[in-house]
Coordinates of C-alpha atoms and ligand atoms in Angstrom, one line a residue:
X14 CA 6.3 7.9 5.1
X15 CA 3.4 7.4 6.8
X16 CA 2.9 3.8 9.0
X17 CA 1.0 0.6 8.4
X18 CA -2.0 0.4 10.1
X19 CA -2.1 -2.9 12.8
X20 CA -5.7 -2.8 13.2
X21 CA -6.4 -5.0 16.4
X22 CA -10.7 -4.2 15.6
X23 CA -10.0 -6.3 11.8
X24 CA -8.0 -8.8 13.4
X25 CA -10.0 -9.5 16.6
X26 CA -12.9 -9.8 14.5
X27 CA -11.2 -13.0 12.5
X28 CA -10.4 -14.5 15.8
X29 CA -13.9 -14.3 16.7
X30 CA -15.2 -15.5 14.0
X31 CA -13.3 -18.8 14.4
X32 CA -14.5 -19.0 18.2
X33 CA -18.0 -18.5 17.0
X34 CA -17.5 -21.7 15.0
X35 CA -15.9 -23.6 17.4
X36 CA -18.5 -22.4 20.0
X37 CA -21.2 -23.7 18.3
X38 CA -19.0 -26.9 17.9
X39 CA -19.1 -27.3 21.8
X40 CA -22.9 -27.1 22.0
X41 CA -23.1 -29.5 19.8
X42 CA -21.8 -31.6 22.0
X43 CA -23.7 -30.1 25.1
X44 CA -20.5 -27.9 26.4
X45 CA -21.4 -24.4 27.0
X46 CA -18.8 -22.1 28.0
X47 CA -19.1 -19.2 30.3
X48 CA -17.2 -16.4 31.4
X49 CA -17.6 -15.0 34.7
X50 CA -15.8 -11.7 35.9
X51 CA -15.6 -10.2 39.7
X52 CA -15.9 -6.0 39.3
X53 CA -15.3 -4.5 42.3
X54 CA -16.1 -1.0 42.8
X55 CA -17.1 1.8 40.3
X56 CA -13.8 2.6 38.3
X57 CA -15.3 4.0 34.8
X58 CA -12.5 2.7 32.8
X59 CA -12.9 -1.1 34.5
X60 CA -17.2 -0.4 33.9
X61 CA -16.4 -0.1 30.3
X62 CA -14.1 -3.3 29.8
X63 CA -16.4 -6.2 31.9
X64 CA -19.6 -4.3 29.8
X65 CA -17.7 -4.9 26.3
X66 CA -16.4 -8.6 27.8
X67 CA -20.0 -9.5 28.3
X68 CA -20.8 -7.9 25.0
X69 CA -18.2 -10.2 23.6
X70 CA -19.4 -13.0 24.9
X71 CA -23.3 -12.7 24.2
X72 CA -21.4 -12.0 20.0
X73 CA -20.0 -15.4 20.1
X74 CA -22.6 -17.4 22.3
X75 CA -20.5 -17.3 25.2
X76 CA -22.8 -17.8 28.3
X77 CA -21.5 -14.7 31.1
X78 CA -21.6 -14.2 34.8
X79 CA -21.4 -10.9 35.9
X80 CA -20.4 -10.5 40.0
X81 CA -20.7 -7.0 40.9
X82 CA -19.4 -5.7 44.3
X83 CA -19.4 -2.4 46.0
X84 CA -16.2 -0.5 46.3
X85 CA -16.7 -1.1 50.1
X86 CA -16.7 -5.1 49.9
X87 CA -14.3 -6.8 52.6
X88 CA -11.5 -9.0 51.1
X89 CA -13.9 -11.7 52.5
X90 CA -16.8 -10.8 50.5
X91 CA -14.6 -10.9 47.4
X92 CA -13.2 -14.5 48.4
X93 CA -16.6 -15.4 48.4
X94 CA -17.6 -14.6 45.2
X95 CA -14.4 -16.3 44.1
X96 CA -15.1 -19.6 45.9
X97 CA -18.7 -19.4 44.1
X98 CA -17.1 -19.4 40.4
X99 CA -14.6 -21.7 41.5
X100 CA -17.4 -24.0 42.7
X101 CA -20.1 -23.1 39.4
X102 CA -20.3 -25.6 36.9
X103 CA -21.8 -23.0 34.6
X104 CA -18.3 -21.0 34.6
X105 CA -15.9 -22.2 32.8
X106 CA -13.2 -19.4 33.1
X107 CA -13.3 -16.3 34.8
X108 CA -11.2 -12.9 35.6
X109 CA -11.1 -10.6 38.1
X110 CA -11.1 -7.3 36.8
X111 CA -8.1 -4.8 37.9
X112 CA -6.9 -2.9 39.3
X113 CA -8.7 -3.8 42.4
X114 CA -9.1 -0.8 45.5
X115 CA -6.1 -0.5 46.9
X116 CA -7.5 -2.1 50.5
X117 CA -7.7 -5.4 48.5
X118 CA -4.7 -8.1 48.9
X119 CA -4.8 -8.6 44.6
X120 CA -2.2 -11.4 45.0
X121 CA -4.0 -13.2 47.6
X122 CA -7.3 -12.8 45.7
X123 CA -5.4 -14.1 42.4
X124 CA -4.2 -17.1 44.4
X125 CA -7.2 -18.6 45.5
X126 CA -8.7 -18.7 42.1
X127 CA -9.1 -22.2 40.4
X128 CA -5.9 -21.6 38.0
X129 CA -7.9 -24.6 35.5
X130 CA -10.7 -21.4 35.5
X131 CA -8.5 -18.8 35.0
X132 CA -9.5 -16.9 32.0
X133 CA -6.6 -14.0 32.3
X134 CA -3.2 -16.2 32.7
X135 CA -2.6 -14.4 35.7
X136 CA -2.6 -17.1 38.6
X137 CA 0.9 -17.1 40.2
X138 CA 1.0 -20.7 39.2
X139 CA 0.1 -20.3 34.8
X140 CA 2.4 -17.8 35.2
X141 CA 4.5 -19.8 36.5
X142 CA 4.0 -22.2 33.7
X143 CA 5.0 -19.1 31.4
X144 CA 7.9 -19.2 33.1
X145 CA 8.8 -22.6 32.7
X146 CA 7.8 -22.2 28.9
X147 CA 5.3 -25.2 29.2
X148 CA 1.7 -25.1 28.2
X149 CA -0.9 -22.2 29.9
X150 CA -3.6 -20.0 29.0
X151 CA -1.5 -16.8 28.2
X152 CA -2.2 -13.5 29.5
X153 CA -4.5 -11.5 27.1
X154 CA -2.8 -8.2 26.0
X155 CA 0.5 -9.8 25.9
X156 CA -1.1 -12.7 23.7
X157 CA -2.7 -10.2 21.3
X158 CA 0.1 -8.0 20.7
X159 CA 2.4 -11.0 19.6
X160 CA -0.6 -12.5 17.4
X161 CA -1.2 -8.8 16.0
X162 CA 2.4 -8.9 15.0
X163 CA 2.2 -12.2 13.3
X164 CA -1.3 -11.1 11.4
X165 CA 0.8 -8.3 9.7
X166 CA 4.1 -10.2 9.0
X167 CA 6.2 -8.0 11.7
X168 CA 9.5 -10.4 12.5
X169 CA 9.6 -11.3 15.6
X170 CA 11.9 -14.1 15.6
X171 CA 15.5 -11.5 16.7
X172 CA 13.9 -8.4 16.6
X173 CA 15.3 -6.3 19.4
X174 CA 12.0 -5.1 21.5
X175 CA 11.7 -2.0 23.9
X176 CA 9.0 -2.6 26.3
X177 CA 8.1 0.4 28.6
X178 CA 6.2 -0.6 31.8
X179 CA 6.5 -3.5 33.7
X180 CA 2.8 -4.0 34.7
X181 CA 1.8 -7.9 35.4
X182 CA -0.7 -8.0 32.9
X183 CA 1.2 -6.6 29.8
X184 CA 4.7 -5.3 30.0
X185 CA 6.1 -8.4 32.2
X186 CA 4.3 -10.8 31.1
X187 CA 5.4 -10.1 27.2
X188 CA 8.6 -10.0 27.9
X189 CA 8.5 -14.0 29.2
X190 CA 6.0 -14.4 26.3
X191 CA 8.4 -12.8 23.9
X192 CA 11.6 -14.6 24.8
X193 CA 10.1 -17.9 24.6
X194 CA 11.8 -20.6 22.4
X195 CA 9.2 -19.8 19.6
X196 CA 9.4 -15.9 19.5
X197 CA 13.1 -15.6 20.2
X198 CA 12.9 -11.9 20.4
X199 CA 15.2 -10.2 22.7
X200 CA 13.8 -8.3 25.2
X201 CA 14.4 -4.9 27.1
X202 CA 11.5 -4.4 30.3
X203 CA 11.8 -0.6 30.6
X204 CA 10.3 0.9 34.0
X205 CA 10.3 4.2 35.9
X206 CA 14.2 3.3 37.1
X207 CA 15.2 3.3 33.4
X208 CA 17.9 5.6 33.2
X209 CA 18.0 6.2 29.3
X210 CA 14.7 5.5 27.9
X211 CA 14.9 7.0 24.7
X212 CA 18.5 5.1 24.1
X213 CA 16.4 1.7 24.9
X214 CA 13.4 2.7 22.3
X215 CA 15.6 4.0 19.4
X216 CA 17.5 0.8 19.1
X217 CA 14.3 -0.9 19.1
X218 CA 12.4 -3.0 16.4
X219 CA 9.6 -3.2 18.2
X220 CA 8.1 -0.9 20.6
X221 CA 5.5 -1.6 23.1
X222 CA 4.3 1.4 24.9
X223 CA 2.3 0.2 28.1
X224 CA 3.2 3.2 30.8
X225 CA -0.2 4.8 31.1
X226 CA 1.9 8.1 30.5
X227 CA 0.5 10.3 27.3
X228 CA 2.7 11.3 24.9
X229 CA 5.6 9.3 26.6
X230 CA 7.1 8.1 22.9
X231 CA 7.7 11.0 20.9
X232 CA 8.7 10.7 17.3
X233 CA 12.7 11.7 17.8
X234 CA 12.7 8.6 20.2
X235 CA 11.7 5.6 17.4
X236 CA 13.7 4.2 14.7
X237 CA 12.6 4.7 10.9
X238 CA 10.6 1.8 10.2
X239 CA 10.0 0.1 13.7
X240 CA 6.5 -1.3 14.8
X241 CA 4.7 0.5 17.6
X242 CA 2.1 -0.4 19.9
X243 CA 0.3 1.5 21.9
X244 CA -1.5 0.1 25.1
X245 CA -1.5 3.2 26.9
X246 CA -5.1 4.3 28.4
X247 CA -5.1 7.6 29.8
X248 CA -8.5 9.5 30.0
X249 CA -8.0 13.5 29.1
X250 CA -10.6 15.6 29.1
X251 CA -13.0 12.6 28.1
X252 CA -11.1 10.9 25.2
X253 CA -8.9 8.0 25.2
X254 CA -4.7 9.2 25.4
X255 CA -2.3 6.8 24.5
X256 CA 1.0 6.5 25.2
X257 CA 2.4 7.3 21.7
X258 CA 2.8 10.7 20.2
X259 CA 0.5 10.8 16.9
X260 CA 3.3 12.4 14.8
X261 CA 5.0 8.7 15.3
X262 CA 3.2 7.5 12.5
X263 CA 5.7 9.4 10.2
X264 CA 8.6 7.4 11.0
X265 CA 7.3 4.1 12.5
X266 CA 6.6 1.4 9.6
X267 CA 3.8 -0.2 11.9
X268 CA 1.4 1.4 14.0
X269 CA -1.4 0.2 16.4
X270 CA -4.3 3.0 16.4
X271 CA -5.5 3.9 19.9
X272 CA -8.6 3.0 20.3
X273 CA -8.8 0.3 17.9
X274 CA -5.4 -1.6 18.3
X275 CA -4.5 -3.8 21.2
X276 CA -7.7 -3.1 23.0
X277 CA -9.9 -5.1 20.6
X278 CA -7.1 -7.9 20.6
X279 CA -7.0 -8.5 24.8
X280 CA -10.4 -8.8 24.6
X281 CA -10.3 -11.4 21.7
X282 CA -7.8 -13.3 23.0
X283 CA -10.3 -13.4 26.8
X284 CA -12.4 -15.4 24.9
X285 CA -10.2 -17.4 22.8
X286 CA -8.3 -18.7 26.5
X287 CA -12.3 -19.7 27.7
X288 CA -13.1 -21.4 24.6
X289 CA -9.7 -23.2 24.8
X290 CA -10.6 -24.0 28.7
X291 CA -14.0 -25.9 27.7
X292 CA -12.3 -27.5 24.4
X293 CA -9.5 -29.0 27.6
X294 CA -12.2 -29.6 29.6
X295 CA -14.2 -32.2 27.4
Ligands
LIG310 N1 -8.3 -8.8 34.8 C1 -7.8 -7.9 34.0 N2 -7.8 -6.6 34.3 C2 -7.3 -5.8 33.4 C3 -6.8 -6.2 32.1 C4 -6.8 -7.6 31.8 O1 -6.4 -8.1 30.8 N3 -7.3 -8.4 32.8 N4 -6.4 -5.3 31.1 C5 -6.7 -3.9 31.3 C6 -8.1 -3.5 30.9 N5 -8.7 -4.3 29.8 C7 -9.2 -5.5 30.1 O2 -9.6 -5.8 31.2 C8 -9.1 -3.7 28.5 C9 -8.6 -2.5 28.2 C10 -9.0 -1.9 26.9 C11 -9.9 -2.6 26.1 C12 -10.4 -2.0 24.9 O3 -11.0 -2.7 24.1 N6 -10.3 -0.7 24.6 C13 -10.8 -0.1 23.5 C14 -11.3 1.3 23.9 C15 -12.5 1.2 24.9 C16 -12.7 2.6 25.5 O4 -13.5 3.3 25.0 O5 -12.2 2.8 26.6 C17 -9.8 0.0 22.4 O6 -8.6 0.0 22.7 O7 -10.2 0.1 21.2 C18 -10.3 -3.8 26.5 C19 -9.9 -4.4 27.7 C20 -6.6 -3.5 32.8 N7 -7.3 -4.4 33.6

């Protein structure tokens, strides 16, 4: 047997399609959306995912603001380039791109964002709305996975789902995303503390593999048929390393590709939550 592919690249490119459309639509009526991110410091990985967000956004006439700060700037320095997009009328939505170096307060820095501008669904108080289950731009991995899903018909609705790390922007926020009222999924957040993580994973219909370990899910560990998806990113010897073992494809029914899978879809769904900011906004 060998797995259906969930191609995140086919699907993301539908969904930004649509935005195009509904971009255009907006300047029509004189709204331009912009996306603005904060980089700080020179962490390849992070260089390569603000490059392709601003090469997302010039693709669907997105206007961008790039801030880039040294790996040296003062939590001040960053809470000033914060209060500026806050402030900008030409940004609709922004992120700050993580992880941040480990002298910055993250939480503090997420906190003083304009949660109206936030483009990720990580302000304490959206998530908070997550929480509640009321309206809220969603947090984009966790967004694309369950839309990536949908796109290929995998039931969520009862499916018993094994999610391995428990990372704010993807393993803990799916599991509140997943257990809403209209998923209904049951969840399992496995961590680093989990004492029998192959026991969680075979039982599950769905696995989300978000550890940043390579080779963590092995092939022995996943039921026959069960959907898989890999958000892993682990850099070895230059190439991309996921977090599932490739021989999974043999017994898996569904299979995100790494590159190629949920990568595409969190950066779709970045844009889809700024479009959706300026269509509120009007
Ligand atoms: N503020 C945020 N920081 C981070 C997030 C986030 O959602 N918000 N998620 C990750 C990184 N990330 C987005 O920022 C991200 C990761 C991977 C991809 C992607 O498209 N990957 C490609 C491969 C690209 C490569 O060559 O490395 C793929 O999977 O096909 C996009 C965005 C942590 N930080």
């Amino acid at each position: 047997m060998s797995a259906v592919k969930l191609d995140g690249k086919a699907t993301a490119a539908k969904i930004k399609a649509d935005l195009t459309t509904r971009v255009a639509a907006l300047k029509e009526r004189g709204i331009t959306p912009g996306l603005g991110t904060v980089l700080v410091g020179d962490d390849p990985g992070s260089q390569i995912y603000v490059a392709g967000k601003h090469r997302d956004c010039a693709e669907v006439g997105i206007a961008s603001i790039r801030v880039d700060l040294p790996a040296s700037a003062t939590q001040a320095e960053v809470e000033a380039a914060i209060d500026e997009l806050n402030a900008s009328p030409e940004c609709t939505g922004y992120i700050v791109q993580l992880p941040l170096p480990r002298h910055l307060d993250a939480m503090a820095l997420l906190e003083r964002m304009d949660p109206a501008k936030d483009a990720d669904g990580l302000h304490p108080i959206n998530l908070g709305r997550l929480v509640h289950m009321v309206d809220a731009p969603l947090p984009c991995t966790p967004h694309g996975i369950v839309l990536l899903l949908q796109e290929y018909g995998v039931p969520i609705k009862g499916a018993e789902v094994a999610v391995v790390g428990r990372g704010i922007t993807v393993g803990r926020s799916l599991g509140l995303l997943l257990t809403r009222r209209s998923e209904n999924a049951t969840v399992t957040l496995c961590h680093t503390g989990t004492q029998d993580l192959a026991g969680h994973v075979r039982r599950a219909d769905i696995v989300v593999a978000a550890a940043g370990v390579p080779d963590l899910i092995t092939r022995d560990m996943v039921k026959p048929g069960a959907a898989v998806l890999d958000v892993g990113v682990s850099r070895v010897n230059g190439k991309i390393a996921g977090d599932v073992a490739l021989d999974v494809a043999e017994v898996a029914g569904f299979l995100t590709p790494n590159p190629g899978g949920v990568g595409p879809m969190t950066r779709a769904l970045l844009l889809s939550n700024v479009v959706e900011a300026a269509e509120r906004a009007q």
